[in-house]
Amino acid sequence: MRRVLTTLMILLVVLVAGLSALVLLVNPNDFRAYMVRQVEARSGYALKLDGPLRWHVWPQLSILSGRMSLTAPGASAPLIAADNMRLDVALIPLLSHQLQVNQVMLKGAVIQLTPQSEAVRNVDAPVAPRENTLPDKAEDTGWSFDIGRLKVADSVLVFQHEDDEQVTVRNLNLQMEQDEHHKGTVEFSARVNRNQRDLTLSFHADVDASDYPHLLSTNIQQLSWQLTGADLPTQGITGKGDLQAQWQEEHKKLELNKLNLQANDSTLSGQASVILSNEPQWNIDLQFDKLNLENLLPAQAAVSTADREATQQGQKQPKQTRPVISSNLNQPDYNGLRGFDADILLKANSVRWRGMDFTQVSSQMSNANGLLTITELSGKMGQGHLSLPGTLDVRKATAQAAFQPRLDNIEIGTILKAFDYPISLTGSLTMAGDFAGNKIDAEAFRRSWQGDAHIDMRNTRMEGLNFQQLVQQAVERSSNVKVEDNFDNATRLDSFVTDLSLNNGQLALENMQGSSPMLTLEGKGTLDLVKETADTRFKIRVLEGWLGEGKLIDFLKETPIPLNVYGNWQALHYSLQVDQLLRKHLQDEAKRRLGDWAEKNKDSKNSKDVKKLLDKL
């Protein structure tokens, strides 16, 4: 045991003595000029090292530098700047005058991917050959070097594309390793805070840079992120996935293949590509097995009855929104659609949005520098089908949207509930319409859209008012007619059709026709979508529910009775003109009977007096 310890001590002394001798005999500043020349020869970048280089022996043989910067040819700002840099070098190659850098480590670095840090190519400059690196032609130093790994810790990345807003990536940690064939791995993690949102991102990637910069391929695995902040669900968005990416320098084309991503409980797969020309050209083909927009978009705040009434009384309570970033104040709506072309194909097995469930959703659309054409946007909802083709033109200062909705056998109660309309109406809706506006959201549709549509509904039920009951109870109070007991507080119709027109919140209903075994109706009216009020006028014929027989009952079955329904949707009022009809019916019946008596007794003096009276009536 003593011999083993003695041997180990001897080896340790020899190692320490060797390192000490190497540190004393080799001056790291001898590498400075050569490293600067090699970086410039191989990449064209200018490496600047401030302060003297010095050795650091334990636990890894390293060269430490002071402040460093790396600047692209012709750039006005450095690509990378750091307060210090560490070069982990191999010991044995130093004995044969080879500087083998196993790892370059930057801590607290600032990396700028901005127009100011981009290389400026001289128009007359020759084009570099396809080889990945220039041949190593050391002049007279006798040294050579190679780099295997790069590590960036606790650093900052500033990214900006042309005149777009800068994006700052903080807490950047990057570990890159490559072999002699320029194939390597990347470990990345960082945090981005922008527009009151916080994104934490990390991934592992296998990179093939053997033909870089002409071709760069990567296989991204273990991708994970968490997004929280303003205009997001309370729980945020957490996701994971993997994908393959490829960059083609000659065509300036980025391809994303084998996308397999998950965000909360939504999943997507597919591929996408973009050609980064003056007007980028996107091609997107995505499939969603499940797309739950309720967990990806801000939750719809529940509006209580008291809040609604307070809002309706003068509309005094403005909607609370998050602060607007000052640089975006003058940006027109949908500005993001400008400046690129795109062909987009989307499919989803199931979609959930605003409490509505859709299946077999399919969408095909294209964007031409601000003109978004939705050729197809269709899907199934329950037992029905809906289609929503249209266009959105944002090429001018004011956006213009036009859609042609087609609904077939859709439950209207689900739609009313989804968009917070306090109307207790159910039934199967079929609609064909044409609508236009300048902003696509539910509130803008209420206030500023225009359009026309034809509606055909089946098996409708409107809670709160029973038209049959209203008419029959009024008749029963004003006459001796008896009616069946009816405790159903709803109006049922087997069919209902109408033409509607929308103009800045005013919805006009024309040619209303409805029927059921119990009653028929016709009428017209208006609905105020902003104030949530109604003013409708019906003519009702009640066909069933009368007790007994008689001419008065026959008259009531055949005579349309005027009914006016008006007021707030949640507290509707009505007025009936039953008394006038019954009075007129009695007058007509009296005149008829007097006329019959006068005709039978036409030779009587009283008959002449009766006829004179009838002529005056």
XYZ file of C-alpha atoms in Angstrom:
617
model
C 0.000 0.000 0.000
C 2.887 2.320 0.841
C 4.417 1.644 -2.576
C 1.138 2.501 -4.335
C 0.860 5.796 -2.466
C 4.497 6.582 -3.208
C 3.950 5.900 -6.928
C 0.863 8.102 -7.028
C 2.678 10.926 -5.295
C 5.545 10.655 -7.781
C 3.106 10.800 -10.705
C 1.340 13.817 -9.161
C 4.649 15.610 -8.658
C 5.689 14.863 -12.242
C 2.328 16.138 -13.536
C 2.483 19.310 -11.478
C 6.107 19.852 -12.482
C 5.245 19.284 -16.128
C 2.361 21.747 -16.025
C 4.452 24.281 -14.162
C 7.255 23.924 -16.699
C 4.783 24.274 -19.530
C 3.281 27.384 -17.995
C 6.758 28.842 -17.494
C 8.104 27.848 -20.914
C 5.032 28.596 -23.126
C 3.703 32.133 -23.136
C -0.031 32.122 -24.056
C 0.350 35.595 -25.553
C 2.344 33.934 -28.337
C -1.003 32.568 -29.556
C -2.745 35.959 -29.684
C -1.708 37.175 -33.120
C -1.968 33.723 -34.640
C -5.530 33.168 -33.330
C -6.598 36.566 -34.660
C -5.145 35.770 -38.106
C -6.675 32.282 -38.201
C -10.151 33.506 -37.230
C -10.024 36.150 -39.919
C -8.621 33.733 -42.532
C -11.205 31.043 -41.884
C -14.313 33.134 -41.293
C -13.516 36.739 -42.208
C -14.444 37.865 -38.708
C -12.203 40.200 -36.712
C -11.262 38.837 -33.272
C -10.157 41.422 -30.723
C -8.594 40.460 -27.390
C -8.016 43.133 -24.751
C -5.481 42.626 -21.969
C -2.874 39.890 -21.572
C -3.603 36.162 -21.901
C -2.774 34.009 -18.869
C -2.757 30.367 -17.886
C -5.280 28.729 -15.579
C -4.205 25.236 -14.532
C -6.848 23.750 -12.212
C -9.184 21.906 -12.722
C -8.715 22.289 -16.474
C -5.721 23.647 -18.339
C -7.074 26.867 -19.797
C -6.125 30.206 -21.269
C -7.977 33.189 -19.803
C -8.428 36.458 -21.623
C -9.838 39.835 -20.732
C -12.548 41.525 -22.732
C -13.039 40.084 -26.227
C -15.160 40.872 -29.277
C -15.898 39.240 -32.619
C -16.984 41.481 -35.489
C -18.211 40.559 -38.977
C -16.525 42.165 -42.024
C -17.848 45.702 -42.522
C -20.209 45.523 -39.526
C -20.628 48.567 -37.308
C -21.260 46.539 -34.128
C -19.614 43.355 -32.819
C -21.433 40.063 -33.211
C -20.185 38.861 -29.820
C -18.739 40.834 -26.911
C -17.790 39.403 -23.531
C -15.928 40.600 -20.460
C -13.851 37.429 -20.380
C -13.225 34.273 -22.356
C -11.812 30.914 -21.340
C -10.091 28.517 -23.757
C -9.830 24.951 -22.427
C -6.818 23.447 -24.224
C -5.344 19.951 -24.494
C -2.014 19.397 -22.767
C -0.286 16.828 -24.997
C -0.636 18.753 -28.317
C 1.145 21.719 -26.696
C 4.309 19.617 -26.534
C 4.349 19.497 -30.337
C 3.387 23.136 -30.827
C -0.296 22.439 -31.465
C -2.983 24.545 -29.814
C -5.983 22.241 -29.535
C -8.882 24.167 -27.986
C -11.299 21.654 -26.532
C -13.809 24.275 -25.459
C -14.384 27.999 -25.758
C -16.383 29.396 -22.861
C -17.973 32.821 -22.749
C -19.721 34.062 -19.632
C -21.808 37.202 -19.454
C -21.567 37.665 -23.220
C -23.732 39.928 -25.371
C -24.582 38.389 -28.755
C -26.107 40.750 -31.320
C -27.932 39.345 -34.339
C -28.943 42.737 -35.709
C -28.513 44.583 -39.014
C -25.623 46.518 -37.418
C -23.719 43.294 -36.691
C -24.255 41.695 -40.107
C -21.397 41.382 -42.566
C -21.335 43.931 -45.364
C -20.231 42.249 -48.569
C -18.298 44.251 -51.129
C -20.048 44.149 -54.484
C -16.775 43.377 -56.274
C -15.651 40.766 -53.729
C -15.046 37.248 -55.107
C -17.444 34.470 -54.149
C -16.056 31.927 -51.680
C -15.795 28.281 -52.801
C -18.171 25.644 -51.430
C -15.578 24.166 -49.038
C -16.602 24.647 -45.435
C -13.283 26.194 -44.315
C -10.297 27.691 -46.049
C -7.118 25.569 -46.089
C -4.877 26.093 -43.113
C -1.800 27.992 -44.344
C 0.162 28.961 -41.259
C 2.950 31.280 -42.298
C 5.956 30.855 -40.003
C 4.593 30.286 -36.552
C 4.626 26.530 -36.657
C 1.392 26.398 -34.643
C -2.006 24.979 -35.576
C -5.268 24.859 -33.648
C -8.782 23.353 -33.659
C -11.961 24.026 -31.627
C -14.286 21.234 -30.490
C -16.781 22.810 -28.066
C -18.358 26.162 -27.358
C -20.073 27.082 -24.110
C -21.972 30.292 -23.466
C -23.308 30.861 -19.950
C -25.519 33.538 -18.367
C -25.442 35.651 -21.513
C -27.750 37.905 -23.527
C -28.834 37.587 -27.166
C -30.248 40.610 -29.006
C -32.122 39.680 -32.182
C -33.540 42.056 -34.779
C -34.666 41.406 -38.349
C -34.269 44.506 -40.525
C -36.505 47.277 -39.101
C -38.542 45.018 -36.794
C -38.584 45.471 -33.042
C -35.604 44.095 -31.139
C -36.061 40.882 -29.156
C -33.819 40.357 -26.119
C -33.097 36.798 -24.961
C -31.809 36.610 -21.385
C -30.314 33.876 -19.192
C -28.863 32.337 -22.333
C -27.015 29.060 -21.779
C -25.576 27.306 -24.818
C -23.388 24.202 -25.107
C -22.164 23.264 -28.613
C -19.906 20.365 -29.516
C -18.714 19.228 -32.960
C -16.490 16.504 -34.389
C -14.006 16.616 -37.231
C -16.858 16.170 -39.741
C -18.633 19.264 -38.405
C -21.455 17.249 -36.933
C -22.358 18.083 -33.404
C -24.872 18.602 -30.656
C -26.415 21.701 -29.107
C -27.900 22.229 -25.644
C -29.852 25.480 -25.343
C -31.911 27.222 -22.668
C -33.020 30.855 -22.375
C -35.786 33.213 -21.290
C -37.503 35.923 -23.338
C -39.619 38.684 -21.783
C -41.548 40.805 -24.275
C -44.916 42.578 -24.364
C -45.606 41.528 -20.762
C -45.108 37.876 -21.663
C -42.420 35.554 -20.383
C -41.134 32.617 -22.446
C -38.814 29.941 -21.075
C -37.329 27.726 -23.793
C -34.933 24.782 -23.859
C -33.980 22.032 -26.319
C -31.373 19.491 -27.385
C -30.382 19.329 -31.064
C -28.177 17.251 -33.343
C -26.595 19.511 -35.975
C -25.030 18.655 -39.342
C -22.862 21.580 -40.498
C -20.639 19.602 -42.868
C -21.769 21.775 -45.789
C -22.282 25.007 -43.875
C -22.990 27.816 -44.802
C -24.563 26.335 -47.930
C -26.622 23.776 -46.017
C -27.360 23.418 -42.306
C -29.520 20.615 -40.918
C -30.661 19.964 -37.384
C -32.813 17.501 -35.520
C -34.353 19.231 -32.502
C -35.356 16.987 -29.624
C -36.517 17.486 -26.055
C -37.985 20.835 -27.028
C -39.929 22.360 -24.151
C -41.316 25.793 -23.391
C -43.547 27.675 -20.996
C -45.284 30.916 -21.949
C -47.054 33.093 -19.363
C -48.246 36.677 -19.134
C -50.750 39.103 -20.639
C -53.472 37.966 -23.064
C -52.804 34.309 -22.260
C -54.679 31.657 -20.275
C -54.269 31.931 -16.527
C -52.228 28.748 -16.363
C -50.079 29.830 -19.324
C -49.053 27.617 -22.212
C -46.717 24.707 -21.596
C -45.458 22.572 -24.441
C -42.966 20.055 -25.696
C -42.084 18.340 -28.932
C -39.510 17.684 -31.606
C -38.883 18.638 -35.234
C -36.352 18.663 -38.045
C -35.060 21.901 -39.588
C -32.913 22.653 -42.626
C -31.458 25.921 -43.923
C -30.530 26.272 -47.616
C -28.302 29.304 -48.058
C -28.493 29.577 -51.871
C -32.290 29.668 -51.833
C -32.552 31.417 -48.443
C -35.007 28.687 -47.538
C -35.852 27.341 -44.095
C -37.689 24.020 -43.923
C -39.387 22.602 -40.816
C -40.255 18.929 -41.193
C -41.718 16.202 -38.992
C -43.253 18.712 -36.647
C -44.597 17.000 -33.552
C -45.596 19.586 -30.969
C -47.859 19.752 -27.945
C -49.199 22.897 -26.262
C -51.261 22.287 -23.130
C -53.719 19.625 -24.334
C -53.463 20.493 -28.051
C -51.253 18.584 -30.485
C -50.075 19.305 -34.015
C -47.965 17.704 -36.702
C -46.958 18.602 -40.242
C -44.394 20.705 -42.049
C -43.686 24.307 -43.004
C -41.167 26.203 -45.103
C -40.282 29.811 -45.827
C -38.149 31.470 -48.477
C -36.651 34.624 -46.956
C -36.729 36.968 -49.960
C -37.792 40.628 -49.967
C -41.315 39.288 -49.495
C -41.016 35.980 -47.599
C -42.964 33.090 -49.083
C -44.478 30.673 -46.574
C -45.869 27.225 -47.253
C -47.620 25.665 -44.244
C -49.331 22.289 -43.939
C -50.403 21.415 -40.391
C -52.658 18.777 -38.875
C -54.165 18.960 -35.404
C -55.398 15.846 -33.700
C -56.894 18.092 -31.013
C -56.969 21.881 -30.931
C -58.373 23.339 -27.719
C -58.360 27.093 -28.241
C -59.897 27.647 -24.826
C -56.583 26.572 -23.281
C -54.496 28.590 -25.744
C -56.418 31.882 -25.812
C -57.426 34.189 -22.941
C -60.440 32.939 -21.015
C -63.682 34.716 -21.807
C -64.631 36.643 -18.693
C -68.061 35.735 -17.421
C -70.414 38.720 -17.491
C -73.010 38.831 -14.737
C -76.516 40.181 -15.196
C -75.710 43.201 -13.051
C -72.654 43.959 -15.156
C -74.707 43.730 -18.331
C -77.365 46.096 -17.006
C -74.745 48.563 -15.860
C -73.089 48.446 -19.262
C -76.399 48.903 -21.074
C -77.275 52.015 -19.050
C -75.182 54.433 -21.043
C -72.355 51.995 -21.836
C -70.255 53.700 -19.148
C -67.951 50.854 -18.230
C -65.056 50.514 -20.694
C -63.417 47.165 -21.218
C -60.219 46.753 -19.227
C -57.270 45.833 -21.453
C -53.564 45.456 -20.889
C -51.278 48.433 -21.656
C -50.275 48.845 -25.279
C -46.579 48.835 -26.176
C -45.698 52.364 -27.313
C -43.920 51.242 -30.480
C -47.142 49.544 -31.663
C -49.501 52.474 -31.125
C -49.541 53.507 -34.768
C -49.627 50.007 -36.213
C -52.819 49.310 -38.220
C -54.912 46.223 -37.525
C -53.519 42.955 -38.864
C -50.241 44.624 -39.814
C -48.575 41.223 -39.477
C -50.223 40.061 -42.725
C -48.323 42.626 -44.761
C -45.012 41.962 -46.427
C -45.212 38.226 -47.139
C -47.003 35.597 -49.222
C -48.302 32.317 -47.842
C -50.175 29.160 -48.782
C -51.705 27.568 -45.698
C -53.459 24.241 -45.309
C -54.867 23.334 -41.884
C -56.817 20.279 -40.779
C -58.060 19.265 -37.343
C -59.872 16.199 -36.076
C -61.424 18.196 -33.233
C -61.493 21.862 -32.257
C -62.948 23.468 -29.132
C -63.595 27.224 -29.063
C -65.917 29.325 -26.855
C -67.640 26.194 -25.575
C -68.337 24.937 -29.114
C -66.968 21.596 -30.338
C -66.102 21.150 -34.012
C -64.940 18.033 -35.846
C -63.381 17.363 -39.256
C -62.239 20.971 -39.565
C -60.497 21.906 -42.802
C -59.061 25.241 -43.878
C -57.265 26.372 -47.009
C -56.107 29.982 -47.283
C -53.525 32.163 -48.986
C -51.999 35.538 -48.223
C -50.696 37.863 -50.918
C -48.901 40.738 -49.201
C -51.903 41.648 -47.052
C -54.774 40.091 -49.001
C -55.848 37.018 -47.056
C -58.172 34.770 -49.062
C -59.901 32.010 -47.120
C -60.965 29.598 -49.824
C -62.195 27.018 -47.351
C -62.961 27.074 -43.644
C -65.416 24.331 -42.837
C -66.254 21.698 -40.284
C -68.963 19.800 -38.472
C -70.702 20.990 -35.347
C -72.951 18.438 -33.706
C -75.239 17.076 -36.414
C -74.689 20.092 -38.637
C -72.098 21.531 -40.978
C -70.781 25.060 -41.388
C -68.580 26.861 -43.894
C -67.016 30.313 -43.556
C -65.124 31.388 -46.694
C -64.094 35.005 -47.054
C -61.366 37.580 -47.488
C -59.443 40.000 -45.289
C -57.786 42.887 -47.134
C -55.263 44.858 -45.058
C -53.325 46.446 -47.922
C -54.823 49.857 -47.125
C -54.894 51.831 -43.894
C -58.303 50.407 -42.926
C -58.821 46.663 -43.032
C -61.785 45.263 -44.952
C -63.230 41.838 -44.180
C -65.954 40.027 -46.106
C -67.342 36.580 -45.273
C -70.081 34.385 -46.711
C -71.202 32.090 -43.872
C -73.136 28.948 -44.745
C -74.688 27.045 -41.826
C -76.664 23.845 -42.183
C -78.534 22.277 -39.246
C -76.503 24.078 -36.557
C -77.846 24.415 -32.995
C -78.419 28.154 -32.559
C -78.496 28.007 -28.761
C -74.844 26.958 -28.676
C -73.842 29.921 -30.855
C -75.819 32.439 -28.805
C -74.268 31.152 -25.601
C -70.760 31.166 -27.086
C -70.964 34.869 -27.930
C -72.755 35.913 -24.725
C -76.116 36.816 -26.274
C -78.719 36.580 -23.445
C -81.405 35.125 -25.725
C -82.971 31.843 -24.597
C -83.501 30.367 -28.046
C -82.806 26.844 -29.250
C -83.325 25.151 -32.572
C -81.713 23.936 -35.750
C -80.360 26.839 -37.836
C -79.728 26.937 -41.578
C -78.354 30.215 -42.899
C -76.813 31.689 -46.031
C -75.396 35.192 -45.670
C -72.942 37.807 -46.814
C -71.342 40.097 -44.205
C -68.573 42.711 -44.205
C -66.706 44.755 -41.601
C -63.326 46.219 -40.736
C -62.337 44.073 -37.756
C -62.775 40.392 -37.038
C -64.042 39.919 -33.497
C -67.380 39.472 -31.771
C -67.589 43.026 -30.432
C -66.877 44.582 -33.838
C -69.556 42.340 -35.379
C -72.076 43.668 -32.863
C -71.255 47.313 -33.551
C -69.877 47.939 -37.027
C -70.568 45.095 -39.454
C -73.081 45.118 -42.320
C -74.697 42.306 -44.279
C -77.737 40.293 -45.280
C -78.796 36.698 -44.734
C -81.701 34.309 -45.094
C -82.516 32.143 -42.082
C -84.458 28.907 -41.953
C -84.945 27.340 -38.506
C -86.514 24.089 -37.406
C -87.868 22.919 -34.037
C -87.274 26.230 -32.275
C -88.063 26.957 -28.665
C -87.923 30.493 -27.234
C -88.003 30.576 -23.447
C -89.696 33.321 -21.450
C -92.678 34.051 -23.709
C -95.447 31.660 -24.755
C -97.260 33.430 -27.606
C -100.172 30.946 -27.510
C -100.566 31.429 -23.776
C -100.442 35.231 -24.029
C -103.187 35.344 -26.653
C -105.473 32.788 -25.031
C -105.197 34.273 -21.543
C -106.032 37.716 -22.930
C -109.060 36.307 -24.766
C -110.186 34.428 -21.661
C -110.054 37.615 -19.587
C -112.067 39.584 -22.138
C -114.737 37.022 -23.040
C -116.479 33.871 -21.908
C -114.208 31.659 -24.032
C -112.446 28.862 -22.131
C -108.956 27.590 -22.901
C -106.850 24.601 -21.960
C -104.384 24.969 -19.111
C -100.893 25.642 -20.468
C -97.980 25.957 -18.077
C -95.195 25.884 -20.670
C -93.350 29.205 -20.576
C -91.966 28.921 -24.107
C -93.004 29.371 -27.719
C -92.454 26.334 -29.931
C -92.331 26.439 -33.722
C -91.739 23.607 -36.144
C -90.471 26.025 -38.776
C -89.407 29.662 -38.851
C -87.958 31.668 -41.751
C -86.896 35.288 -42.054
C -84.666 37.647 -43.994
C -82.290 39.732 -41.918
C -80.062 42.716 -42.564
C -77.331 43.984 -40.269
C -76.203 47.599 -40.201
C -73.859 48.829 -37.451
C -75.524 46.950 -34.633
C -79.095 47.244 -35.924
C -80.478 43.868 -36.993
C -83.661 44.138 -39.077
C -85.911 41.070 -39.436
C -88.273 41.048 -42.420
C -90.817 38.547 -43.721
C -90.886 36.484 -40.534
C -92.993 33.354 -41.000
C -93.462 30.641 -38.396
C -95.781 27.698 -37.881
C -96.556 24.789 -35.603
C -99.684 22.715 -34.886
C -100.518 25.207 -32.131
C -100.085 28.527 -33.947
C -98.834 30.435 -36.968
C -97.159 33.807 -36.998
C -95.854 36.449 -39.348
C -94.164 39.733 -38.657
C -91.101 41.955 -38.709
C -88.918 43.799 -36.236
C -85.504 45.068 -35.192
C -82.889 43.986 -32.649
C -80.245 46.317 -31.226
C -77.168 44.131 -30.727
C -75.325 46.782 -28.722
C -78.068 47.821 -26.292
C -79.567 44.308 -26.407
C -83.107 45.511 -26.975
C -85.889 44.379 -29.315
C -88.905 45.869 -31.072
C -90.862 43.213 -32.942
C -94.427 43.106 -34.269
C -96.212 39.814 -34.907
C -99.592 38.649 -36.120
C -100.502 35.478 -34.270
C -103.117 32.866 -35.156
C -103.676 30.362 -32.352
C -104.994 27.106 -33.822
C -105.211 24.806 -30.814
C -105.925 24.996 -27.089
C -109.480 26.351 -27.266
C -112.253 24.584 -25.291
C -115.570 24.079 -26.997
C -116.855 25.169 -30.375
C -118.476 28.283 -31.640
C -118.296 31.099 -34.095
C -116.105 33.162 -31.783
C -113.569 30.344 -31.513
C -113.655 29.894 -35.294
C -113.111 33.622 -35.616
C -110.144 33.523 -33.227
C -108.559 30.634 -35.136
C -108.805 32.466 -38.425
C -107.965 35.990 -37.296
C -104.326 37.175 -36.845
C -103.976 38.902 -33.492
C -101.409 41.742 -33.325
C -98.658 41.168 -30.728
C -95.869 43.632 -30.056
C -92.801 42.334 -28.144
C -90.275 44.964 -27.114
C -87.744 46.007 -24.494
C -84.579 44.540 -23.033
C -83.832 40.958 -24.059
C -83.746 39.830 -20.457
C -86.970 41.659 -19.462
C -89.221 41.714 -22.540
C -92.566 43.466 -22.539
C -95.555 42.789 -24.771
C -98.830 44.362 -25.815
C -101.914 42.671 -27.319
C -104.936 44.170 -29.072
C -107.398 41.439 -28.144
C -110.041 43.775 -26.702
C -110.295 45.759 -29.929
C -110.617 42.583 -31.970
C -113.262 41.126 -29.700
C -115.184 44.423 -29.679
C -115.048 44.589 -33.459
C -116.124 40.971 -33.699
C -119.102 41.640 -31.421
C -120.022 44.710 -33.452
C -119.813 42.751 -36.682
C -121.851 39.915 -35.177
C -124.482 42.370 -33.925
C -124.642 44.073 -37.312
C -124.976 40.710 -39.013
C -127.809 39.623 -36.758
C -129.603 42.944 -37.067
C -129.196 42.759 -40.800
C -130.642 39.271 -40.886
C -133.621 40.382 -38.746
C -134.209 43.425 -40.940
C -134.082 41.256 -44.039
C -136.622 38.836 -42.598
C -138.891 41.671 -41.454
C -138.328 44.051 -44.330
C -142.022 45.042 -44.476
C -141.952 46.190 -40.889
C -141.527 49.829 -39.959
C -138.898 48.811 -37.407
C -136.966 47.109 -40.180
C -136.491 50.402 -41.958
C -135.266 52.024 -38.759
C -132.793 49.193 -38.228
C -131.438 49.552 -41.769
C -130.959 53.277 -41.246
C -129.063 52.520 -38.027
C -126.882 49.935 -39.774
C -126.045 52.405 -42.525
C -124.762 54.865 -39.945
C -122.525 52.279 -38.255
